[in-house]
Every structure is written in C-alpha cells, then in structure tokens.
PDB file of C-alpha atoms and ligand atoms in Angstrom:
ATOM      1  CA  MET A   1     -25.476 -29.024 -14.365  1.00 81.00           C
ATOM      2  CA  THR A   2     -28.443 -27.244 -12.797  1.00 94.00           C
ATOM      3  CA  VAL A   3     -31.552 -25.528 -14.156  1.00 97.00           C
ATOM      4  CA  GLU A   4     -32.732 -22.363 -12.377  1.00 97.00           C
ATOM      5  CA  LEU A   5     -36.482 -21.727 -12.242  1.00 98.00           C
ATOM      6  CA  THR A   6     -38.335 -18.798 -10.681  1.00 97.00           C
ATOM      7  CA  PHE A   7     -41.906 -18.880  -9.380  1.00 96.00           C
ATOM      8  CA  GLY A   8     -42.649 -15.573  -7.670  1.00 94.00           C
ATOM      9  CA  HIS A   9     -40.377 -15.377  -4.620  1.00 95.00           C
ATOM     10  CA  HIS A  10     -39.384 -19.036  -5.008  1.00 97.00           C
ATOM     11  CA  GLN A  11     -35.977 -19.654  -6.601  1.00 98.00           C
ATOM     12  CA  VAL A  12     -35.740 -23.308  -7.617  1.00 98.00           C
ATOM     13  CA  GLN A  13     -32.408 -24.968  -8.452  1.00 98.00           C
ATOM     14  CA  VAL A  14     -32.956 -28.278 -10.227  1.00 98.00           C
ATOM     15  CA  PHE A  15     -30.050 -30.730 -10.040  1.00 98.00           C
ATOM     16  CA  GLU A  16     -29.744 -33.624 -12.464  1.00 96.00           C
ATOM     17  CA  GLU A  17     -28.891 -36.135  -9.753  1.00 93.00           C
ATOM     18  CA  THR A  18     -29.602 -36.279  -6.045  1.00 93.00           C
ATOM     19  CA  ASP A  19     -25.892 -36.694  -5.262  1.00 95.00           C
ATOM     20  CA  SER A  20     -24.998 -33.489  -7.124  1.00 96.00           C
ATOM     21  CA  LEU A  21     -27.784 -31.726  -5.235  1.00 97.00           C
ATOM     22  CA  ILE A  22     -26.453 -32.911  -1.863  1.00 97.00           C
ATOM     23  CA  GLN A  23     -22.902 -31.882  -2.795  1.00 97.00           C
ATOM     24  CA  GLY A  24     -24.119 -28.501  -4.057  1.00 97.00           C
ATOM     25  CA  LEU A  25     -26.031 -27.809  -0.858  1.00 98.00           C
ATOM     26  CA  ALA A  26     -23.107 -28.967   1.302  1.00 98.00           C
ATOM     27  CA  ALA A  27     -20.847 -26.574  -0.631  1.00 97.00           C
ATOM     28  CA  HIS A  28     -23.304 -23.747   0.012  1.00 98.00           C
ATOM     29  CA  ILE A  29     -23.344 -24.537   3.748  1.00 98.00           C
ATOM     30  CA  TYR A  30     -19.531 -24.611   3.709  1.00 97.00           C
ATOM     31  CA  ASN A  31     -19.416 -21.194   2.060  1.00 98.00           C
ATOM     32  CA  GLN A  32     -21.941 -19.673   4.463  1.00 98.00           C
ATOM     33  CA  ALA A  33     -20.217 -21.099   7.543  1.00 98.00           C
ATOM     34  CA  SER A  34     -16.799 -20.006   6.240  1.00 98.00           C
ATOM     35  CA  ALA A  35     -18.074 -16.458   5.744  1.00 98.00           C
ATOM     36  CA  ARG A  36     -19.255 -16.395   9.352  1.00 98.00           C
ATOM     37  CA  LEU A  37     -15.893 -17.775  10.549  1.00 97.00           C
ATOM     38  CA  SER A  38     -14.065 -15.064   8.592  1.00 98.00           C
ATOM     39  CA  ALA A  39     -16.324 -12.460  10.208  1.00 98.00           C
ATOM     40  CA  GLY A  40     -15.588 -13.892  13.655  1.00 97.00           C
ATOM     41  CA  LYS A  41     -19.233 -14.846  14.124  1.00 98.00           C
ATOM     42  CA  GLN A  42     -21.151 -18.036  14.816  1.00 98.00           C
ATOM     43  CA  PHE A  43     -23.173 -19.800  12.090  1.00 98.00           C
ATOM     44  CA  HIS A  44     -26.698 -20.323  13.437  1.00 98.00           C
ATOM     45  CA  LEU A  45     -28.195 -23.174  11.417  1.00 98.00           C
ATOM     46  CA  SER A  46     -31.658 -24.701  11.869  1.00 98.00           C
ATOM     47  CA  LEU A  47     -31.971 -28.258  10.562  1.00 99.00           C
ATOM     48  CA  ALA A  48     -34.742 -30.116   8.777  1.00 98.00           C
ATOM     49  CA  GLY A  49     -35.881 -33.492  10.030  1.00 98.00           C
ATOM     50  CA  GLY A  50     -37.486 -36.363   8.185  1.00 97.00           C
ATOM     51  CA  SER A  51     -35.684 -38.691   5.775  1.00 97.00           C
ATOM     52  CA  THR A  52     -34.648 -36.460   2.874  1.00 98.00           C
ATOM     53  CA  PRO A  53     -31.839 -34.515   4.572  1.00 98.00           C
ATOM     54  CA  LYS A  54     -30.133 -37.600   6.068  1.00 98.00           C
ATOM     55  CA  ARG A  55     -27.918 -37.968   2.977  1.00 98.00           C
ATOM     56  CA  LEU A  56     -26.883 -34.310   3.337  1.00 98.00           C
ATOM     57  CA  TYR A  57     -25.937 -34.804   6.977  1.00 98.00           C
ATOM     58  CA  GLU A  58     -23.961 -37.967   6.109  1.00 98.00           C
ATOM     59  CA  TRP A  59     -22.161 -36.049   3.355  1.00 97.00           C
ATOM     60  CA  LEU A  60     -21.318 -33.198   5.736  1.00 97.00           C
ATOM     61  CA  ALA A  61     -19.886 -35.786   8.133  1.00 97.00           C
ATOM     62  CA  SER A  62     -17.623 -37.065   5.356  1.00 96.00           C
ATOM     63  CA  GLU A  63     -16.411 -33.640   4.148  1.00 91.00           C
ATOM     64  CA  ARG A  64     -12.711 -33.522   5.023  1.00 89.00           C
ATOM     65  CA  HIS A  65     -12.303 -29.813   4.094  1.00 90.00           C
ATOM     66  CA  PHE A  66     -14.613 -28.775   6.938  1.00 93.00           C
ATOM     67  CA  THR A  67     -11.842 -27.936   9.399  1.00 94.00           C
ATOM     68  CA  HIS A  68     -11.982 -28.226  13.183  1.00 95.00           C
ATOM     69  CA  ASP A  69     -12.087 -24.418  13.369  1.00 95.00           C
ATOM     70  CA  LEU A  70     -15.035 -24.346  10.993  1.00 97.00           C
ATOM     71  CA  TRP A  71     -17.006 -26.847  13.058  1.00 97.00           C
ATOM     72  CA  GLN A  72     -16.527 -24.548  16.067  1.00 98.00           C
ATOM     73  CA  THR A  73     -18.598 -21.856  14.331  1.00 98.00           C
ATOM     74  CA  PHE A  74     -21.688 -24.074  14.030  1.00 98.00           C
ATOM     75  CA  ASP A  75     -24.561 -23.423  16.422  1.00 98.00           C
ATOM     76  CA  ILE A  76     -27.102 -26.061  15.467  1.00 98.00           C
ATOM     77  CA  TYR A  77     -30.851 -25.899  16.072  1.00 99.00           C
ATOM     78  CA  PHE A  78     -33.854 -27.903  14.879  1.00 99.00           C
ATOM     79  CA  GLY A  79     -36.865 -26.641  12.945  1.00 98.00           C
ATOM     80  CA  ASP A  80     -39.050 -29.249  14.563  1.00 98.00           C
ATOM     81  CA  GLU A  81     -39.000 -32.435  16.573  1.00 98.00           C
ATOM     82  CA  ARG A  82     -41.271 -35.293  17.319  1.00 98.00           C
ATOM     83  CA  TYR A  83     -42.345 -35.449  20.987  1.00 98.00           C
ATOM     84  CA  VAL A  84     -40.466 -38.694  21.542  1.00 98.00           C
ATOM     85  CA  HIS A  85     -37.325 -39.591  23.510  1.00 98.00           C
ATOM     86  CA  HIS A  86     -34.135 -38.566  21.758  1.00 98.00           C
ATOM     87  CA  SER A  87     -33.215 -42.264  21.610  1.00 98.00           C
ATOM     88  CA  SER A  88     -36.380 -43.068  19.639  1.00 98.00           C
ATOM     89  CA  ALA A  89     -36.104 -44.144  16.009  1.00 98.00           C
ATOM     90  CA  ASP A  90     -38.582 -41.308  15.270  1.00 98.00           C
ATOM     91  CA  SER A  91     -36.362 -38.620  16.785  1.00 98.00           C
ATOM     92  CA  ASN A  92     -34.964 -36.048  14.359  1.00 98.00           C
ATOM     93  CA  TYR A  93     -32.184 -35.393  16.850  1.00 98.00           C
ATOM     94  CA  ARG A  94     -31.169 -39.071  16.855  1.00 98.00           C
ATOM     95  CA  MET A  95     -31.189 -39.185  13.037  1.00 98.00           C
ATOM     96  CA  VAL A  96     -28.869 -36.178  12.767  1.00 98.00           C
ATOM     97  CA  LYS A  97     -26.648 -37.301  15.656  1.00 98.00           C
ATOM     98  CA  GLU A  98     -25.997 -40.675  14.050  1.00 98.00           C
ATOM     99  CA  ALA A  99     -25.606 -39.296  10.503  1.00 98.00           C
ATOM    100  CA  TRP A 100     -23.486 -36.236  11.375  1.00 98.00           C
ATOM    101  CA  PHE A 101     -22.782 -35.073  14.925  1.00 98.00           C
ATOM    102  CA  ASP A 102     -21.109 -38.340  16.019  1.00 98.00           C
ATOM    103  CA  HIS A 103     -18.545 -37.917  13.221  1.00 97.00           C
ATOM    104  CA  VAL A 104     -17.464 -34.276  13.555  1.00 97.00           C
ATOM    105  CA  SER A 105     -16.193 -31.947  16.280  1.00 96.00           C
ATOM    106  CA  ILE A 106     -19.107 -29.554  16.733  1.00 98.00           C
ATOM    107  CA  PRO A 107     -19.053 -28.832  20.487  1.00 98.00           C
ATOM    108  CA  ALA A 108     -21.956 -30.537  22.269  1.00 98.00           C
ATOM    109  CA  ALA A 109     -22.879 -27.213  23.895  1.00 98.00           C
ATOM    110  CA  GLN A 110     -23.467 -25.829  20.389  1.00 98.00           C
ATOM    111  CA  ILE A 111     -25.954 -28.512  19.433  1.00 98.00           C
ATOM    112  CA  HIS A 112     -29.321 -27.251  20.655  1.00 98.00           C
ATOM    113  CA  ALA A 113     -31.741 -30.153  20.463  1.00 98.00           C
ATOM    114  CA  ILE A 114     -35.419 -29.492  21.072  1.00 98.00           C
ATOM    115  CA  PRO A 115     -36.105 -31.005  24.528  1.00 98.00           C
ATOM    116  CA  THR A 116     -38.707 -33.780  24.605  1.00 98.00           C
ATOM    117  CA  ASP A 117     -38.459 -34.846  28.248  1.00 98.00           C
ATOM    118  CA  CYS A 118     -41.077 -32.516  29.732  1.00 97.00           C
ATOM    119  CA  ASP A 119     -44.378 -33.862  31.099  1.00 96.00           C
ATOM    120  CA  ASP A 120     -46.184 -31.533  28.736  1.00 98.00           C
ATOM    121  CA  SER A 121     -44.950 -30.929  25.170  1.00 98.00           C
ATOM    122  CA  GLN A 122     -45.847 -27.234  25.401  1.00 98.00           C
ATOM    123  CA  ASP A 123     -43.404 -26.953  28.343  1.00 98.00           C
ATOM    124  CA  CYS A 124     -40.723 -28.321  26.020  1.00 98.00           C
ATOM    125  CA  ALA A 125     -41.704 -25.740  23.412  1.00 98.00           C
ATOM    126  CA  MET A 126     -41.406 -22.971  25.992  1.00 98.00           C
ATOM    127  CA  ALA A 127     -38.025 -24.337  27.121  1.00 98.00           C
ATOM    128  CA  TYR A 128     -36.798 -24.221  23.529  1.00 98.00           C
ATOM    129  CA  GLN A 129     -38.054 -20.664  23.199  1.00 98.00           C
ATOM    130  CA  GLN A 130     -35.846 -19.833  26.177  1.00 98.00           C
ATOM    131  CA  THR A 131     -32.908 -21.413  24.354  1.00 98.00           C
ATOM    132  CA  LEU A 132     -33.585 -19.222  21.328  1.00 98.00           C
ATOM    133  CA  GLN A 133     -33.474 -16.109  23.564  1.00 98.00           C
ATOM    134  CA  ALA A 134     -29.654 -16.430  23.482  1.00 98.00           C
ATOM    135  CA  MET A 135     -29.506 -16.146  19.696  1.00 98.00           C
ATOM    136  CA  PRO A 136     -28.743 -13.006  17.704  1.00 98.00           C
ATOM    137  CA  MET A 137     -31.959 -11.026  17.264  1.00 98.00           C
ATOM    138  CA  LYS A 138     -33.487  -9.119  14.326  1.00 98.00           C
ATOM    139  CA  ASN A 139     -36.920  -7.445  14.524  1.00 97.00           C
ATOM    140  CA  GLY A 140     -37.042  -8.654  18.138  1.00 98.00           C
ATOM    141  CA  LEU A 141     -36.930 -12.295  16.987  1.00 98.00           C
ATOM    142  CA  PRO A 142     -34.181 -14.933  16.810  1.00 98.00           C
ATOM    143  CA  CYS A 143     -32.333 -14.593  13.512  1.00 98.00           C
ATOM    144  CA  PHE A 144     -30.981 -17.783  12.004  1.00 98.00           C
ATOM    145  CA  ASP A 145     -28.245 -17.469   9.389  1.00 98.00           C
ATOM    146  CA  LEU A 146     -29.748 -20.417   7.541  1.00 98.00           C
ATOM    147  CA  VAL A 147     -32.973 -22.384   8.012  1.00 98.00           C
ATOM    148  CA  LEU A 148     -32.977 -25.719   6.199  1.00 98.00           C
ATOM    149  CA  LEU A 149     -36.440 -27.229   5.728  1.00 98.00           C
ATOM    150  CA  GLY A 150     -38.109 -30.147   4.012  1.00 98.00           C
ATOM    151  CA  MET A 151     -41.605 -30.449   2.598  1.00 98.00           C
ATOM    152  CA  GLY A 152     -44.155 -33.221   2.981  1.00 98.00           C
ATOM    153  CA  ASP A 153     -46.423 -34.379   0.164  1.00 97.00           C
ATOM    154  CA  ASP A 154     -49.242 -32.329   1.744  1.00 97.00           C
ATOM    155  CA  GLY A 155     -47.185 -29.154   1.582  1.00 98.00           C
ATOM    156  CA  HIS A 156     -46.251 -29.078   5.269  1.00 98.00           C
ATOM    157  CA  THR A 157     -42.867 -27.862   6.397  1.00 98.00           C
ATOM    158  CA  ALA A 158     -41.225 -28.258   9.787  1.00 98.00           C
ATOM    159  CA  SER A 159     -44.290 -29.381  11.752  1.00 98.00           C
ATOM    160  CA  LEU A 160     -46.553 -26.745  10.256  1.00 98.00           C
ATOM    161  CA  PHE A 161     -49.198 -29.099   8.913  1.00 98.00           C
ATOM    162  CA  PRO A 162     -52.375 -28.183   7.018  1.00 97.00           C
ATOM    163  CA  GLY A 163     -55.346 -27.473   9.276  1.00 96.00           C
ATOM    164  CA  THR A 164     -53.330 -27.219  12.500  1.00 97.00           C
ATOM    165  CA  SER A 165     -53.308 -24.374  15.025  1.00 96.00           C
ATOM    166  CA  ALA A 166     -49.537 -23.928  14.603  1.00 97.00           C
ATOM    167  CA  LEU A 167     -50.213 -22.199  11.268  1.00 97.00           C
ATOM    168  CA  GLN A 168     -51.963 -19.332  13.068  1.00 97.00           C
ATOM    169  CA  GLU A 169     -49.348 -18.971  15.848  1.00 98.00           C
ATOM    170  CA  THR A 170     -47.842 -15.496  15.654  1.00 96.00           C
ATOM    171  CA  GLY A 171     -46.833 -14.898  19.290  1.00 97.00           C
ATOM    172  CA  ARG A 172     -44.839 -17.973  20.254  1.00 98.00           C
ATOM    173  CA  TRP A 173     -41.547 -18.686  18.489  1.00 98.00           C
ATOM    174  CA  VAL A 174     -41.939 -22.387  19.254  1.00 98.00           C
ATOM    175  CA  THR A 175     -45.149 -24.307  19.802  1.00 98.00           C
ATOM    176  CA  SER A 176     -46.408 -27.838  20.303  1.00 98.00           C
ATOM    177  CA  VAL A 177     -49.073 -29.277  18.060  1.00 98.00           C
ATOM    178  CA  TYR A 178     -50.842 -32.628  17.699  1.00 98.00           C
ATOM    179  CA  VAL A 179     -50.782 -33.812  14.093  1.00 96.00           C
ATOM    180  CA  GLU A 180     -53.811 -36.070  13.627  1.00 95.00           C
ATOM    181  CA  LYS A 181     -52.647 -37.368  10.240  1.00 93.00           C
ATOM    182  CA  GLN A 182     -49.361 -38.575  11.691  1.00 92.00           C
ATOM    183  CA  ALA A 183     -50.813 -39.464  15.125  1.00 95.00           C
ATOM    184  CA  SER A 184     -47.830 -37.523  16.365  1.00 96.00           C
ATOM    185  CA  GLN A 185     -47.262 -34.772  18.941  1.00 98.00           C
ATOM    186  CA  ARG A 186     -44.781 -32.338  17.479  1.00 98.00           C
ATOM    187  CA  ILE A 187     -42.768 -29.299  18.577  1.00 98.00           C
ATOM    188  CA  THR A 188     -42.078 -26.765  15.848  1.00 98.00           C
ATOM    189  CA  LEU A 189     -40.654 -23.361  15.094  1.00 98.00           C
ATOM    190  CA  THR A 190     -43.401 -21.004  13.940  1.00 98.00           C
ATOM    191  CA  TYR A 191     -43.646 -18.690  10.921  1.00 98.00           C
ATOM    192  CA  PRO A 192     -42.438 -15.539  12.751  1.00 98.00           C
ATOM    193  CA  VAL A 193     -39.062 -17.166  13.489  1.00 98.00           C
ATOM    194  CA  LEU A 194     -38.741 -19.090  10.225  1.00 98.00           C
ATOM    195  CA  ASN A 195     -39.535 -15.918   8.252  1.00 98.00           C
ATOM    196  CA  ASN A 196     -36.986 -13.880  10.217  1.00 98.00           C
ATOM    197  CA  ALA A 197     -34.007 -15.902   8.997  1.00 98.00           C
ATOM    198  CA  ARG A 198     -31.306 -14.502   6.737  1.00 98.00           C
ATOM    199  CA  GLU A 199     -31.759 -17.442   4.377  1.00 98.00           C
ATOM    200  CA  VAL A 200     -34.348 -20.206   3.953  1.00 98.00           C
ATOM    201  CA  ILE A 201     -33.609 -23.301   1.885  1.00 98.00           C
ATOM    202  CA  LEU A 202     -36.023 -26.139   1.096  1.00 98.00           C
ATOM    203  CA  LEU A 203     -34.468 -29.519   0.247  1.00 98.00           C
ATOM    204  CA  VAL A 204     -36.904 -31.662  -1.771  1.00 98.00           C
ATOM    205  CA  THR A 205     -36.088 -34.841  -3.686  1.00 98.00           C
ATOM    206  CA  GLY A 206     -37.807 -37.771  -5.335  1.00 97.00           C
ATOM    207  CA  ALA A 207     -40.733 -38.364  -7.685  1.00 97.00           C
ATOM    208  CA  GLY A 208     -43.066 -38.612  -4.687  1.00 98.00           C
ATOM    209  CA  LYS A 209     -42.794 -34.852  -4.186  1.00 98.00           C
ATOM    210  CA  ALA A 210     -43.303 -33.898  -7.870  1.00 98.00           C
ATOM    211  CA  GLU A 211     -47.059 -33.357  -7.606  1.00 98.00           C
ATOM    212  CA  ILE A 212     -46.992 -31.224  -4.482  1.00 98.00           C
ATOM    213  CA  LEU A 213     -44.027 -29.217  -5.744  1.00 98.00           C
ATOM    214  CA  GLN A 214     -45.883 -28.401  -8.942  1.00 98.00           C
ATOM    215  CA  LYS A 215     -48.999 -27.400  -6.958  1.00 97.00           C
ATOM    216  CA  VAL A 216     -47.005 -25.209  -4.566  1.00 97.00           C
ATOM    217  CA  MET A 217     -45.295 -23.403  -7.422  1.00 97.00           C
ATOM    218  CA  THR A 218     -48.243 -23.059  -9.797  1.00 95.00           C
ATOM    219  CA  THR A 219     -51.505 -22.973  -7.850  1.00 89.00           C
ATOM    220  CA  HIS A 220     -52.678 -20.068  -5.701  1.00 83.00           C
ATOM    221  CA  ASP A 221     -56.242 -21.043  -4.759  1.00 79.00           C
ATOM    222  CA  ILE A 222     -55.112 -23.613  -2.180  1.00 75.00           C
ATOM    223  CA  HIS A 223     -52.765 -22.444   0.550  1.00 92.00           C
ATOM    224  CA  TYR A 224     -50.125 -24.992   1.484  1.00 97.00           C
ATOM    225  CA  PRO A 225     -48.160 -24.376   4.696  1.00 97.00           C
ATOM    226  CA  VAL A 226     -44.867 -24.104   2.827  1.00 97.00           C
ATOM    227  CA  GLN A 227     -46.353 -21.147   0.936  1.00 96.00           C
ATOM    228  CA  GLY A 228     -46.465 -19.280   4.249  1.00 96.00           C
ATOM    229  CA  LEU A 229     -42.676 -19.023   4.181  1.00 97.00           C
ATOM    230  CA  SER A 230     -41.279 -15.660   3.191  1.00 96.00           C
ATOM    231  CA  ASN A 231     -37.880 -14.021   3.065  1.00 96.00           C
ATOM    232  CA  PRO A 232     -36.620 -10.712   1.596  1.00 94.00           C
ATOM    233  CA  ALA A 233     -34.052 -12.706  -0.393  1.00 93.00           C
ATOM    234  CA  GLY A 234     -36.676 -15.167  -1.584  1.00 95.00           C
ATOM    235  CA  ILE A 235     -37.145 -18.828  -0.696  1.00 98.00           C
ATOM    236  CA  MET A 236     -34.432 -21.053  -2.172  1.00 98.00           C
ATOM    237  CA  TRP A 237     -35.245 -24.596  -3.271  1.00 98.00           C
ATOM    238  CA  TYR A 238     -32.697 -27.348  -3.888  1.00 98.00           C
ATOM    239  CA  VAL A 239     -34.524 -30.084  -5.773  1.00 98.00           C
ATOM    240  CA  ASP A 240     -33.611 -33.026  -7.964  1.00 98.00           C
ATOM    241  CA  ARG A 241     -35.005 -33.696 -11.434  1.00 97.00           C
ATOM    242  CA  ASP A 242     -37.415 -36.358 -10.159  1.00 97.00           C
ATOM    243  CA  ALA A 243     -39.074 -33.905  -7.786  1.00 98.00           C
ATOM    244  CA  ALA A 244     -39.063 -31.163 -10.442  1.00 98.00           C
ATOM    245  CA  LYS A 245     -40.571 -33.173 -13.310  1.00 97.00           C
ATOM    246  CA  GLY A 246     -43.856 -31.252 -13.021  1.00 97.00           C
ATOM    247  CA  LEU A 247     -42.001 -27.941 -13.419  1.00 97.00           C
ATOM    248  CA  LEU A 248     -39.770 -28.646 -16.407  1.00 95.00           C
TER     249      LEU A 248
HETATM  250  C1  6PG B 301     -40.160 -33.979  10.158  1.00 58.56           C
HETATM  251  C2  6PG B 301     -39.702 -32.876   9.250  1.00 58.56           C
HETATM  252  C3  6PG B 301     -40.734 -32.634   8.203  1.00 58.56           C
HETATM  253  C4  6PG B 301     -40.136 -33.168   6.932  1.00 58.56           C
HETATM  254  C5  6PG B 301     -41.185 -33.452   5.909  1.00 58.56           C
HETATM  255  C6  6PG B 301     -40.578 -34.201   4.723  1.00 58.56           C
HETATM  256  O1  6PG B 301     -39.952 -33.887  11.371  1.00 58.56           O
HETATM  257  O2  6PG B 301     -40.663 -34.967   9.600  1.00 58.56           O
HETATM  258  O3  6PG B 301     -39.242 -31.789   9.830  1.00 58.56           O
HETATM  259  O4  6PG B 301     -41.159 -31.321   8.014  1.00 58.56           O
HETATM  260  O5  6PG B 301     -39.202 -32.227   6.428  1.00 58.56           O
HETATM  261  O6  6PG B 301     -42.173 -34.262   6.529  1.00 58.56           O
HETATM  262  O7  6PG B 301     -40.144 -35.441   5.224  1.00 58.56           O
HETATM  263  P1  6PG B 301     -39.317 -36.453   4.287  1.00 58.56           P
HETATM  264  O8  6PG B 301     -37.985 -35.789   4.021  1.00 58.56           O
HETATM  265  O9  6PG B 301     -39.179 -37.695   5.130  1.00 58.56           O
HETATM  266  O10 6PG B 301     -40.122 -36.643   3.035  1.00 58.56           O
END
C-alpha cells in the first residue's frame, strides 16, 4: 500500500516497507523497458550510485521475468562516479557490476561506465561526454529514458554537491568536481542532461534522510542541489515510510 504526496512538481510515493518500494520500482523499470522493447527501441537508463540503490540492483538481478530479449534493450549509464579505479570498493561501477551486471545478460558493450583511468579527471568527463554523443538527442542534448538518482543528507544528487562549481555548469554535459566534504574527486552528469530526461526518479530510504527530505519538500529559502532537478512530467520520488516520516 502506498501513499501519494505532491509538493509542487515533486510527486512522492511513500511505500510502507523498503522491500515493497524496491519491488515497485523494479516493476516500473520492467514496464518502461518493456515499452521500449515493444517499440523496437533501446532503453537508455542512467543509474544512481551510493548505497541505497544496491538492493534495487540485486532485486533486478533476481527478477526471472526479465527475459534475455529484454536485457538486450538496456543501455546503461551512470549519473556519477568516484574518480577511483573501477576495482575500488568506492566505485559505483563495481557496486552495480557485483549486484546486477554479473548476474544478467546485458551486453557488455551496452554498459557505459564512466571512465576513471585518465591522468586528469576532467579528461574522463570529456571522454564520457563523447560517449553520450551516441545517445538519442532532444533539445540538442542526450535524452535518457529514465534517470535514477539518490539524495544525500545535504540535498546533493549525483555528484552535484552544495557549494560546488558543478551546480553552475550549463555547457558541459559531464564535469569533474572535487568534493571537499567527501575528500573525493567526482565525475558527474550536469543539470542540462539530467533535466533533459524523459523521466527522473529519486530513490530515498531510511530515517537518516527524513530531515533533508522534509526540508527539500517544504522549505524554499535554502536551495538544495536536488531542487535544481526539473522535468515536464515532474520529479518522481520512491521513498519508504522511514524517510517520509517528516512528510506524513
Ligand atoms: C554517489 C551517489 C550519490 C548518492 C547519494 C546518496 O556516488 O554517492 O551518486 O549521489 O546517491 O550520496 O547516497 P546513499 O544512497 O549512500 O545514501
């Protein structure tokens, strides 16, 4: 059973349990990918990193009704990456590979990891921008069918952190940024690309995100990076009751 809440252009679906949330979001991904398969098109999906979505990726790996043909429609991208080797425990790519890719038949050529092996992280960002050039375009920008994002307890999303230059980037589709707070060099998609997607979904769970979720939905004097997201269809949120306790 879910509760639907609306805060401006934010549509929040509150699930009683985290497991029902994960299954609901997996079902939505199945439906979206199946629609693209039926239309004879690829499903261009940008993934969230961090810890929250791992359970979703593990669930997707276990879903037996995702057929081999359906996996062939997936073209997978990443919303951001830490500037570490893909074998690092901090790598978003490694997390998703172990939770999901290693267990399904998505062709390796359709898994577009953000490169992290350049001498300069901005070179990696530019290389990823080249990769995005091959995507379907809308408004002269890459157009993802679905962008899946998380949110930190400071309101960041992807690697668009408060007070960083990446928030002001409107030319580059991908940029590198040093995040002081995390002592981490990051590579991230920027607002122009994120806001050009057909659908944007935020996956947020746990009591630790309740305060920031309430602030994002109800305060307008402070601007949190996640509030910079926009989409004609609205921004969809899949949250559990623990994360939503400040909204109910
Ligand atoms: C990353 C993510 C980042 C993440 C938030 C939430 O690389 O860390 O892309 O934007 O979604 O930091 O992280 P948790 O899910 O671990 O709370």
